[in-house]
Amino acid sequence: MGIDLSELDALTGRLAASGEVVQREGAAVVNRGALNVKNGWRDRARTTAGAHARLYPGSISYDNARVVAPGVLEAVIGPDKARPQGALGNLLEFGSVNNGPHNDGGLALDEEEPRFVAQVEALGQRAAEL
Amino acid sequence: MTAVPLALPHRNALLAVLQPLAQRPTGPIAIGEGGAPNPAPASGLYAVLYVGTGQTSPASLADDRTTLSVPFQVNSIGPTVEQALWVADRVREVLAPPLTVTGRTAWRVEEQGGPPVQRDDGVTPPVYYLPVQYRLRSIPA
């Protein structure tokens, strides 16, 4: 009796190919999401930061997606302390004893979440169809 | 049409579990909303709740926007680092069990973290504060 492994071999090949697609296109999805969060955060901060922190919105930026663990892509979005008024980020985002939080970054992240999830699902679908 | 989800019942549910902290027989924690409690407690131990209106989202392709996600933040304040963390731990304890939101079925509160304990030198005397962000999601009951 023999065992035909050809279809298993084909599946193995497809899974390997799909992993490469996910890693390649996943970075684009994460980068696009990071850009959207950055822009949303800046837009909100322009309204909430006030005259005393006019330069703060311009300090918000992001790092390109990078692999931080096998199968895990990460982009970091937030105020850059090297930019003017970037050091105000913690205070404006989370508040202090007598100042309420603005939560501009948190709200931008919440707004982006459904779009990001939709793109990740679409990517998974494309990878599964290979 | 299904009723529009409202933020106020979620805020009430949060206060319902936070306000009893002020009645603790040992180490009562005063609770403020939108700002420090007035008057501030002599112990210097208090927590401040900040609640947003949240975002509605569709529960299905019918675009029935009955799911609500409410972001909120609790700042824990104390005269020392240890006391600020102690307040934050008491807050975490009361937010851990499922909340009762009128007319809704709520997920357990999601912790989203925040910056480390910091000293606020903008008040006299300086105190330590620890902001923690959360999210409370619910659907119709």
PDB file of C-alpha atoms in Angstrom:
ATOM      1  CA  MET A   1       0.000   0.000   0.000  1.00  0.00           C
ATOM      2  CA  GLY A   2       1.310   3.423  -0.874  1.00  0.00           C
ATOM      3  CA  ILE A   3       0.434   6.873   0.426  1.00  0.00           C
ATOM      4  CA  ASP A   4       0.033   9.766  -1.961  1.00  0.00           C
ATOM      5  CA  LEU A   5       1.488  12.859  -0.320  1.00  0.00           C
ATOM      6  CA  SER A   6       1.299  15.079  -3.368  1.00  0.00           C
ATOM      7  CA  GLU A   7      -1.636  17.107  -2.105  1.00  0.00           C
ATOM      8  CA  LEU A   8      -0.015  17.521   1.295  1.00  0.00           C
ATOM      9  CA  ASP A   9       3.144  18.709  -0.429  1.00  0.00           C
ATOM     10  CA  ALA A  10       1.086  21.169  -2.438  1.00  0.00           C
ATOM     11  CA  LEU A  11      -0.571  22.469   0.743  1.00  0.00           C
ATOM     12  CA  THR A  12       2.821  22.835   2.404  1.00  0.00           C
ATOM     13  CA  GLY A  13       4.026  24.877  -0.539  1.00  0.00           C
ATOM     14  CA  ARG A  14       0.948  27.083  -0.464  1.00  0.00           C
ATOM     15  CA  LEU A  15       1.278  27.708   3.272  1.00  0.00           C
ATOM     16  CA  ALA A  16       4.929  28.658   2.842  1.00  0.00           C
ATOM     17  CA  ALA A  17       4.099  31.023  -0.011  1.00  0.00           C
ATOM     18  CA  SER A  18       1.229  32.585   1.924  1.00  0.00           C
ATOM     19  CA  GLY A  19       3.568  33.286   4.855  1.00  0.00           C
ATOM     20  CA  GLU A  20       5.845  35.298   2.600  1.00  0.00           C
ATOM     21  CA  VAL A  21       2.887  37.240   1.230  1.00  0.00           C
ATOM     22  CA  VAL A  22       1.601  38.015   4.717  1.00  0.00           C
ATOM     23  CA  GLN A  23       5.004  39.245   5.889  1.00  0.00           C
ATOM     24  CA  ARG A  24       5.503  41.395   2.791  1.00  0.00           C
ATOM     25  CA  GLU A  25       2.020  42.865   2.535  1.00  0.00           C
ATOM     26  CA  GLY A  26       1.499  42.928   6.284  1.00  0.00           C
ATOM     27  CA  ALA A  27       4.159  45.610   6.617  1.00  0.00           C
ATOM     28  CA  ALA A  28       2.248  47.757   4.133  1.00  0.00           C
ATOM     29  CA  VAL A  29      -0.980  47.265   6.104  1.00  0.00           C
ATOM     30  CA  VAL A  30       0.688  48.175   9.394  1.00  0.00           C
ATOM     31  CA  ASN A  31       2.401  51.208   7.876  1.00  0.00           C
ATOM     32  CA  ARG A  32      -0.842  52.459   6.401  1.00  0.00           C
ATOM     33  CA  GLY A  33      -2.581  52.004   9.733  1.00  0.00           C
ATOM     34  CA  ALA A  34       0.206  53.877  11.509  1.00  0.00           C
ATOM     35  CA  LEU A  35      -0.048  56.732   9.022  1.00  0.00           C
ATOM     36  CA  ASN A  36      -3.798  56.955   9.563  1.00  0.00           C
ATOM     37  CA  VAL A  37      -3.387  56.987  13.352  1.00  0.00           C
ATOM     38  CA  LYS A  38      -0.722  59.670  13.082  1.00  0.00           C
ATOM     39  CA  ASN A  39      -2.917  61.856  10.918  1.00  0.00           C
ATOM     40  CA  GLY A  40      -5.968  61.328  13.113  1.00  0.00           C
ATOM     41  CA  TRP A  41      -3.947  62.126  16.249  1.00  0.00           C
ATOM     42  CA  ARG A  42      -2.564  65.303  14.683  1.00  0.00           C
ATOM     43  CA  ASP A  43      -6.011  66.425  13.522  1.00  0.00           C
ATOM     44  CA  ARG A  44      -7.453  66.025  17.024  1.00  0.00           C
ATOM     45  CA  ALA A  45      -4.447  67.639  18.685  1.00  0.00           C
ATOM     46  CA  ARG A  46      -4.797  70.733  16.511  1.00  0.00           C
ATOM     47  CA  THR A  47      -8.167  71.297  18.170  1.00  0.00           C
ATOM     48  CA  THR A  48      -7.325  70.306  21.733  1.00  0.00           C
ATOM     49  CA  ALA A  49      -3.729  71.459  22.218  1.00  0.00           C
ATOM     50  CA  GLY A  50      -4.626  75.140  22.237  1.00  0.00           C
ATOM     51  CA  ALA A  51      -2.458  78.189  21.689  1.00  0.00           C
ATOM     52  CA  HIS A  52       0.064  77.109  24.335  1.00  0.00           C
ATOM     53  CA  ALA A  53       1.003  73.939  22.434  1.00  0.00           C
ATOM     54  CA  ARG A  54       0.676  74.978  18.797  1.00  0.00           C
ATOM     55  CA  LEU A  55       3.730  72.979  17.759  1.00  0.00           C
ATOM     56  CA  TYR A  56       2.686  69.771  19.515  1.00  0.00           C
ATOM     57  CA  PRO A  57       0.613  68.290  16.644  1.00  0.00           C
ATOM     58  CA  GLY A  58       3.637  68.500  14.354  1.00  0.00           C
ATOM     59  CA  SER A  59       5.664  66.424  16.796  1.00  0.00           C
ATOM     60  CA  ILE A  60       3.459  63.360  16.291  1.00  0.00           C
ATOM     61  CA  SER A  61       5.046  60.859  13.938  1.00  0.00           C
ATOM     62  CA  TYR A  62       5.539  57.126  13.531  1.00  0.00           C
ATOM     63  CA  ASP A  63       8.258  54.542  12.914  1.00  0.00           C
ATOM     64  CA  ASN A  64       7.939  52.181   9.955  1.00  0.00           C
ATOM     65  CA  ALA A  65       6.668  48.697  10.698  1.00  0.00           C
ATOM     66  CA  ARG A  66       9.297  46.237  11.866  1.00  0.00           C
ATOM     67  CA  VAL A  67       9.359  42.613  12.900  1.00  0.00           C
ATOM     68  CA  VAL A  68       9.612  42.488  16.694  1.00  0.00           C
ATOM     69  CA  ALA A  69       9.034  38.727  17.069  1.00  0.00           C
ATOM     70  CA  PRO A  70       8.376  35.847  14.658  1.00  0.00           C
ATOM     71  CA  GLY A  71       5.134  36.711  12.884  1.00  0.00           C
ATOM     72  CA  VAL A  72       4.695  39.994  14.772  1.00  0.00           C
ATOM     73  CA  LEU A  73       4.850  43.382  13.041  1.00  0.00           C
ATOM     74  CA  GLU A  74       4.850  46.617  15.036  1.00  0.00           C
ATOM     75  CA  ALA A  75       4.763  50.333  14.286  1.00  0.00           C
ATOM     76  CA  VAL A  76       5.147  52.929  17.033  1.00  0.00           C
ATOM     77  CA  ILE A  77       3.130  56.133  16.744  1.00  0.00           C
ATOM     78  CA  GLY A  78       3.408  59.105  19.044  1.00  0.00           C
ATOM     79  CA  PRO A  79       4.984  62.456  19.865  1.00  0.00           C
ATOM     80  CA  ASP A  80       8.677  62.682  19.062  1.00  0.00           C
ATOM     81  CA  LYS A  81      10.433  64.349  21.986  1.00  0.00           C
ATOM     82  CA  ALA A  82      13.173  65.550  19.644  1.00  0.00           C
ATOM     83  CA  ARG A  83      10.613  67.731  17.857  1.00  0.00           C
ATOM     84  CA  PRO A  84       9.317  71.027  19.272  1.00  0.00           C
ATOM     85  CA  GLN A  85       6.812  70.447  22.096  1.00  0.00           C
ATOM     86  CA  GLY A  86       6.969  66.697  21.628  1.00  0.00           C
ATOM     87  CA  ALA A  87       7.861  66.426  25.304  1.00  0.00           C
ATOM     88  CA  LEU A  88       4.338  67.624  26.125  1.00  0.00           C
ATOM     89  CA  GLY A  89       2.925  64.361  24.821  1.00  0.00           C
ATOM     90  CA  ASN A  90       2.491  62.552  28.134  1.00  0.00           C
ATOM     91  CA  LEU A  91       0.898  65.563  29.785  1.00  0.00           C
ATOM     92  CA  LEU A  92      -1.524  66.298  26.969  1.00  0.00           C
ATOM     93  CA  GLU A  93      -2.460  62.689  26.254  1.00  0.00           C
ATOM     94  CA  PHE A  94      -2.885  61.442  29.832  1.00  0.00           C
ATOM     95  CA  GLY A  95      -3.320  64.676  31.795  1.00  0.00           C
ATOM     96  CA  SER A  96      -1.966  65.314  35.278  1.00  0.00           C
ATOM     97  CA  VAL A  97      -3.308  65.891  38.775  1.00  0.00           C
ATOM     98  CA  ASN A  98      -5.209  69.033  37.782  1.00  0.00           C
ATOM     99  CA  ASN A  99      -5.410  68.593  34.016  1.00  0.00           C
ATOM    100  CA  GLY A 100      -7.765  66.203  32.306  1.00  0.00           C
ATOM    101  CA  PRO A 101      -6.532  63.860  29.542  1.00  0.00           C
ATOM    102  CA  HIS A 102      -7.038  64.713  25.882  1.00  0.00           C
ATOM    103  CA  ASN A 103      -6.731  61.107  24.728  1.00  0.00           C
ATOM    104  CA  ASP A 104      -6.184  62.261  21.134  1.00  0.00           C
ATOM    105  CA  GLY A 105      -3.946  59.279  20.362  1.00  0.00           C
ATOM    106  CA  GLY A 106      -6.312  56.804  21.961  1.00  0.00           C
ATOM    107  CA  LEU A 107      -9.264  58.129  19.992  1.00  0.00           C
ATOM    108  CA  ALA A 108      -7.276  58.074  16.746  1.00  0.00           C
ATOM    109  CA  LEU A 109      -6.355  54.461  17.448  1.00  0.00           C
ATOM    110  CA  ASP A 110      -9.988  53.526  18.144  1.00  0.00           C
ATOM    111  CA  GLU A 111     -11.071  55.202  14.911  1.00  0.00           C
ATOM    112  CA  GLU A 112      -8.511  53.283  12.867  1.00  0.00           C
ATOM    113  CA  GLU A 113      -9.156  49.894  14.473  1.00  0.00           C
ATOM    114  CA  PRO A 114     -12.068  48.737  12.251  1.00  0.00           C
ATOM    115  CA  ARG A 115     -10.238  49.770   9.062  1.00  0.00           C
ATOM    116  CA  PHE A 116      -7.053  48.030  10.173  1.00  0.00           C
ATOM    117  CA  VAL A 117      -8.916  44.851  11.105  1.00  0.00           C
ATOM    118  CA  ALA A 118     -10.666  44.861   7.725  1.00  0.00           C
ATOM    119  CA  GLN A 119      -7.329  45.131   5.913  1.00  0.00           C
ATOM    120  CA  VAL A 120      -5.804  42.343   7.977  1.00  0.00           C
ATOM    121  CA  GLU A 121      -8.795  40.120   7.232  1.00  0.00           C
ATOM    122  CA  ALA A 122      -8.510  40.914   3.520  1.00  0.00           C
ATOM    123  CA  LEU A 123      -4.825  40.046   3.624  1.00  0.00           C
ATOM    124  CA  GLY A 124      -5.597  36.756   5.304  1.00  0.00           C
ATOM    125  CA  GLN A 125      -8.169  35.994   2.644  1.00  0.00           C
ATOM    126  CA  ARG A 126      -5.678  36.711  -0.145  1.00  0.00           C
ATOM    127  CA  ALA A 127      -3.067  34.530   1.510  1.00  0.00           C
ATOM    128  CA  ALA A 128      -5.544  31.680   1.930  1.00  0.00           C
ATOM    129  CA  GLU A 129      -6.460  31.802  -1.746  1.00  0.00           C
ATOM    130  CA  LEU A 130      -2.897  31.281  -2.955  1.00  0.00           C
TER     131      LEU A 130
ATOM    132  CA  MET B   1     -35.530  50.649  15.518  1.00  0.00           C
ATOM    133  CA  THR B   2     -33.214  49.500  18.295  1.00  0.00           C
ATOM    134  CA  ALA B   3     -32.467  52.210  20.870  1.00  0.00           C
ATOM    135  CA  VAL B   4     -29.291  54.237  20.354  1.00  0.00           C
ATOM    136  CA  PRO B   5     -26.638  53.186  22.901  1.00  0.00           C
ATOM    137  CA  LEU B   6     -25.957  55.862  25.499  1.00  0.00           C
ATOM    138  CA  ALA B   7     -22.767  56.685  27.381  1.00  0.00           C
ATOM    139  CA  LEU B   8     -24.426  57.760  30.646  1.00  0.00           C
ATOM    140  CA  PRO B   9     -25.431  54.258  31.817  1.00  0.00           C
ATOM    141  CA  HIS B  10     -21.808  53.185  31.326  1.00  0.00           C
ATOM    142  CA  ARG B  11     -20.541  56.113  33.374  1.00  0.00           C
ATOM    143  CA  ASN B  12     -23.078  55.250  36.088  1.00  0.00           C
ATOM    144  CA  ALA B  13     -21.903  51.640  36.121  1.00  0.00           C
ATOM    145  CA  LEU B  14     -18.317  52.762  36.618  1.00  0.00           C
ATOM    146  CA  LEU B  15     -19.212  55.113  39.455  1.00  0.00           C
ATOM    147  CA  ALA B  16     -21.259  52.371  41.083  1.00  0.00           C
ATOM    148  CA  VAL B  17     -18.106  50.282  41.598  1.00  0.00           C
ATOM    149  CA  LEU B  18     -15.684  53.159  42.226  1.00  0.00           C
ATOM    150  CA  GLN B  19     -17.640  55.217  44.763  1.00  0.00           C
ATOM    151  CA  PRO B  20     -17.687  52.454  47.423  1.00  0.00           C
ATOM    152  CA  LEU B  21     -13.902  52.881  47.610  1.00  0.00           C
ATOM    153  CA  ALA B  22     -14.582  56.075  49.554  1.00  0.00           C
ATOM    154  CA  GLN B  23     -16.330  54.009  52.249  1.00  0.00           C
ATOM    155  CA  ARG B  24     -13.468  51.609  52.877  1.00  0.00           C
ATOM    156  CA  PRO B  25     -13.036  51.245  56.670  1.00  0.00           C
ATOM    157  CA  THR B  26      -9.258  51.330  56.246  1.00  0.00           C
ATOM    158  CA  GLY B  27      -7.644  53.464  53.561  1.00  0.00           C
ATOM    159  CA  PRO B  28     -10.697  55.173  52.041  1.00  0.00           C
ATOM    160  CA  ILE B  29     -10.122  56.520  48.538  1.00  0.00           C
ATOM    161  CA  ALA B  30     -12.032  59.644  47.539  1.00  0.00           C
ATOM    162  CA  ILE B  31     -13.466  59.597  44.031  1.00  0.00           C
ATOM    163  CA  GLY B  32     -13.559  62.606  41.734  1.00  0.00           C
ATOM    164  CA  GLU B  33     -15.075  62.885  38.302  1.00  0.00           C
ATOM    165  CA  GLY B  34     -13.586  65.109  35.622  1.00  0.00           C
ATOM    166  CA  GLY B  35     -11.301  66.578  38.278  1.00  0.00           C
ATOM    167  CA  ALA B  36     -10.032  66.097  41.812  1.00  0.00           C
ATOM    168  CA  PRO B  37     -12.694  65.589  44.515  1.00  0.00           C
ATOM    169  CA  ASN B  38     -13.639  68.770  46.320  1.00  0.00           C
ATOM    170  CA  PRO B  39     -12.547  69.006  49.025  1.00  0.00           C
ATOM    171  CA  ALA B  40      -9.440  66.910  48.478  1.00  0.00           C
ATOM    172  CA  PRO B  41      -9.086  64.229  51.171  1.00  0.00           C
ATOM    173  CA  ALA B  42      -6.635  64.831  53.996  1.00  0.00           C
ATOM    174  CA  SER B  43      -4.980  61.496  53.252  1.00  0.00           C
ATOM    175  CA  GLY B  44      -4.175  62.625  49.723  1.00  0.00           C
ATOM    176  CA  LEU B  45      -5.515  59.333  48.369  1.00  0.00           C
ATOM    177  CA  TYR B  46      -8.002  59.706  45.566  1.00  0.00           C
ATOM    178  CA  ALA B  47      -8.906  58.567  42.071  1.00  0.00           C
ATOM    179  CA  VAL B  48     -10.387  60.632  39.259  1.00  0.00           C
ATOM    180  CA  LEU B  49     -12.639  59.192  36.575  1.00  0.00           C
ATOM    181  CA  TYR B  50     -12.700  60.690  33.076  1.00  0.00           C
ATOM    182  CA  VAL B  51     -15.345  59.200  30.767  1.00  0.00           C
ATOM    183  CA  GLY B  52     -15.795  59.797  27.032  1.00  0.00           C
ATOM    184  CA  THR B  53     -18.963  59.395  24.953  1.00  0.00           C
ATOM    185  CA  GLY B  54     -17.483  56.429  23.113  1.00  0.00           C
ATOM    186  CA  GLN B  55     -18.061  55.142  19.605  1.00  0.00           C
ATOM    187  CA  THR B  56     -21.013  53.242  18.236  1.00  0.00           C
ATOM    188  CA  SER B  57     -20.433  50.541  15.664  1.00  0.00           C
ATOM    189  CA  PRO B  58     -22.697  48.272  13.646  1.00  0.00           C
ATOM    190  CA  ALA B  59     -23.510  44.892  15.083  1.00  0.00           C
ATOM    191  CA  SER B  60     -24.222  43.482  11.615  1.00  0.00           C
ATOM    192  CA  LEU B  61     -24.348  44.333   7.917  1.00  0.00           C
ATOM    193  CA  ALA B  62     -27.730  45.910   8.596  1.00  0.00           C
ATOM    194  CA  ASP B  63     -25.770  48.868  10.044  1.00  0.00           C
ATOM    195  CA  ASP B  64     -27.660  48.684  13.337  1.00  0.00           C
ATOM    196  CA  ARG B  65     -25.227  50.702  15.437  1.00  0.00           C
ATOM    197  CA  THR B  66     -25.986  49.120  18.760  1.00  0.00           C
ATOM    198  CA  THR B  67     -22.491  48.251  19.916  1.00  0.00           C
ATOM    199  CA  LEU B  68     -20.869  50.930  22.047  1.00  0.00           C
ATOM    200  CA  SER B  69     -17.224  51.230  23.046  1.00  0.00           C
ATOM    201  CA  VAL B  70     -16.633  53.773  25.821  1.00  0.00           C
ATOM    202  CA  PRO B  71     -13.073  54.903  26.540  1.00  0.00           C
ATOM    203  CA  PHE B  72     -12.352  56.083  30.047  1.00  0.00           C
ATOM    204  CA  GLN B  73      -9.380  56.908  32.206  1.00  0.00           C
ATOM    205  CA  VAL B  74      -8.790  56.695  35.939  1.00  0.00           C
ATOM    206  CA  ASN B  75      -5.978  58.740  37.475  1.00  0.00           C
ATOM    207  CA  SER B  76      -4.812  57.369  40.822  1.00  0.00           C
ATOM    208  CA  ILE B  77      -3.223  59.935  43.130  1.00  0.00           C
ATOM    209  CA  GLY B  78      -1.208  59.598  46.308  1.00  0.00           C
ATOM    210  CA  PRO B  79       1.461  61.472  48.310  1.00  0.00           C
ATOM    211  CA  THR B  80       4.055  58.777  47.514  1.00  0.00           C
ATOM    212  CA  VAL B  81       4.763  56.404  44.623  1.00  0.00           C
ATOM    213  CA  GLU B  82       3.705  53.467  46.755  1.00  0.00           C
ATOM    214  CA  GLN B  83       0.411  55.097  47.709  1.00  0.00           C
ATOM    215  CA  ALA B  84      -0.418  56.076  44.129  1.00  0.00           C
ATOM    216  CA  LEU B  85       0.179  52.466  43.068  1.00  0.00           C
ATOM    217  CA  TRP B  86      -1.882  51.244  46.026  1.00  0.00           C
ATOM    218  CA  VAL B  87      -4.811  53.390  44.880  1.00  0.00           C
ATOM    219  CA  ALA B  88      -4.395  52.093  41.321  1.00  0.00           C
ATOM    220  CA  ASP B  89      -4.482  48.513  42.624  1.00  0.00           C
ATOM    221  CA  ARG B  90      -7.763  49.138  44.488  1.00  0.00           C
ATOM    222  CA  VAL B  91      -9.223  50.621  41.299  1.00  0.00           C
ATOM    223  CA  ARG B  92      -8.048  47.610  39.319  1.00  0.00           C
ATOM    224  CA  GLU B  93      -9.727  45.279  41.833  1.00  0.00           C
ATOM    225  CA  VAL B  94     -13.147  46.905  41.526  1.00  0.00           C
ATOM    226  CA  LEU B  95     -12.981  47.141  37.729  1.00  0.00           C
ATOM    227  CA  ALA B  96     -12.010  43.482  37.300  1.00  0.00           C
ATOM    228  CA  PRO B  97     -15.462  41.849  37.708  1.00  0.00           C
ATOM    229  CA  PRO B  98     -18.138  42.319  35.016  1.00  0.00           C
ATOM    230  CA  LEU B  99     -20.046  45.583  35.389  1.00  0.00           C
ATOM    231  CA  THR B 100     -23.809  46.004  35.413  1.00  0.00           C
ATOM    232  CA  VAL B 101     -24.817  48.549  32.767  1.00  0.00           C
ATOM    233  CA  THR B 102     -28.534  49.348  32.658  1.00  0.00           C
ATOM    234  CA  GLY B 103     -30.116  47.962  29.501  1.00  0.00           C
ATOM    235  CA  ARG B 104     -26.860  46.525  28.218  1.00  0.00           C
ATOM    236  CA  THR B 105     -24.684  43.442  28.301  1.00  0.00           C
ATOM    237  CA  ALA B 106     -21.131  44.578  28.890  1.00  0.00           C
ATOM    238  CA  TRP B 107     -17.773  42.964  28.250  1.00  0.00           C
ATOM    239  CA  ARG B 108     -15.362  43.006  31.150  1.00  0.00           C
ATOM    240  CA  VAL B 109     -13.413  46.264  31.270  1.00  0.00           C
ATOM    241  CA  GLU B 110     -10.296  46.186  29.075  1.00  0.00           C
ATOM    242  CA  GLU B 111      -7.143  47.691  30.506  1.00  0.00           C
ATOM    243  CA  GLN B 112      -5.142  49.636  27.946  1.00  0.00           C
ATOM    244  CA  GLY B 113      -2.320  50.801  30.195  1.00  0.00           C
ATOM    245  CA  GLY B 114      -0.725  54.210  30.529  1.00  0.00           C
ATOM    246  CA  PRO B 115       2.515  55.935  31.502  1.00  0.00           C
ATOM    247  CA  PRO B 116       4.388  55.035  34.699  1.00  0.00           C
ATOM    248  CA  VAL B 117       3.837  56.790  38.012  1.00  0.00           C
ATOM    249  CA  GLN B 118       4.963  60.406  37.781  1.00  0.00           C
ATOM    250  CA  ARG B 119       5.376  63.252  40.183  1.00  0.00           C
ATOM    251  CA  ASP B 120       3.309  66.339  39.506  1.00  0.00           C
ATOM    252  CA  ASP B 121       5.316  69.364  40.599  1.00  0.00           C
ATOM    253  CA  GLY B 122       2.540  71.652  39.425  1.00  0.00           C
ATOM    254  CA  VAL B 123       0.704  71.231  42.745  1.00  0.00           C
ATOM    255  CA  THR B 124       1.802  72.086  46.281  1.00  0.00           C
ATOM    256  CA  PRO B 125       2.942  69.835  47.814  1.00  0.00           C
ATOM    257  CA  PRO B 126       3.911  67.639  44.842  1.00  0.00           C
ATOM    258  CA  VAL B 127       2.000  64.374  44.593  1.00  0.00           C
ATOM    259  CA  TYR B 128       2.325  61.243  42.485  1.00  0.00           C
ATOM    260  CA  TYR B 129      -0.220  60.247  39.872  1.00  0.00           C
ATOM    261  CA  LEU B 130      -0.790  57.202  37.708  1.00  0.00           C
ATOM    262  CA  PRO B 131      -3.131  57.464  34.688  1.00  0.00           C
ATOM    263  CA  VAL B 132      -4.561  54.212  33.339  1.00  0.00           C
ATOM    264  CA  GLN B 133      -6.747  54.050  30.230  1.00  0.00           C
ATOM    265  CA  TYR B 134      -9.563  51.543  29.806  1.00  0.00           C
ATOM    266  CA  ARG B 135     -12.338  50.613  27.443  1.00  0.00           C
ATOM    267  CA  LEU B 136     -15.835  49.397  28.248  1.00  0.00           C
ATOM    268  CA  ARG B 137     -17.806  47.758  25.435  1.00  0.00           C
ATOM    269  CA  SER B 138     -21.422  46.692  25.448  1.00  0.00           C
ATOM    270  CA  ILE B 139     -24.301  45.458  23.307  1.00  0.00           C
ATOM    271  CA  PRO B 140     -28.052  45.602  23.918  1.00  0.00           C
ATOM    272  CA  ALA B 141     -29.183  43.327  26.745  1.00  0.00           C
TER     273      ALA B 141
END
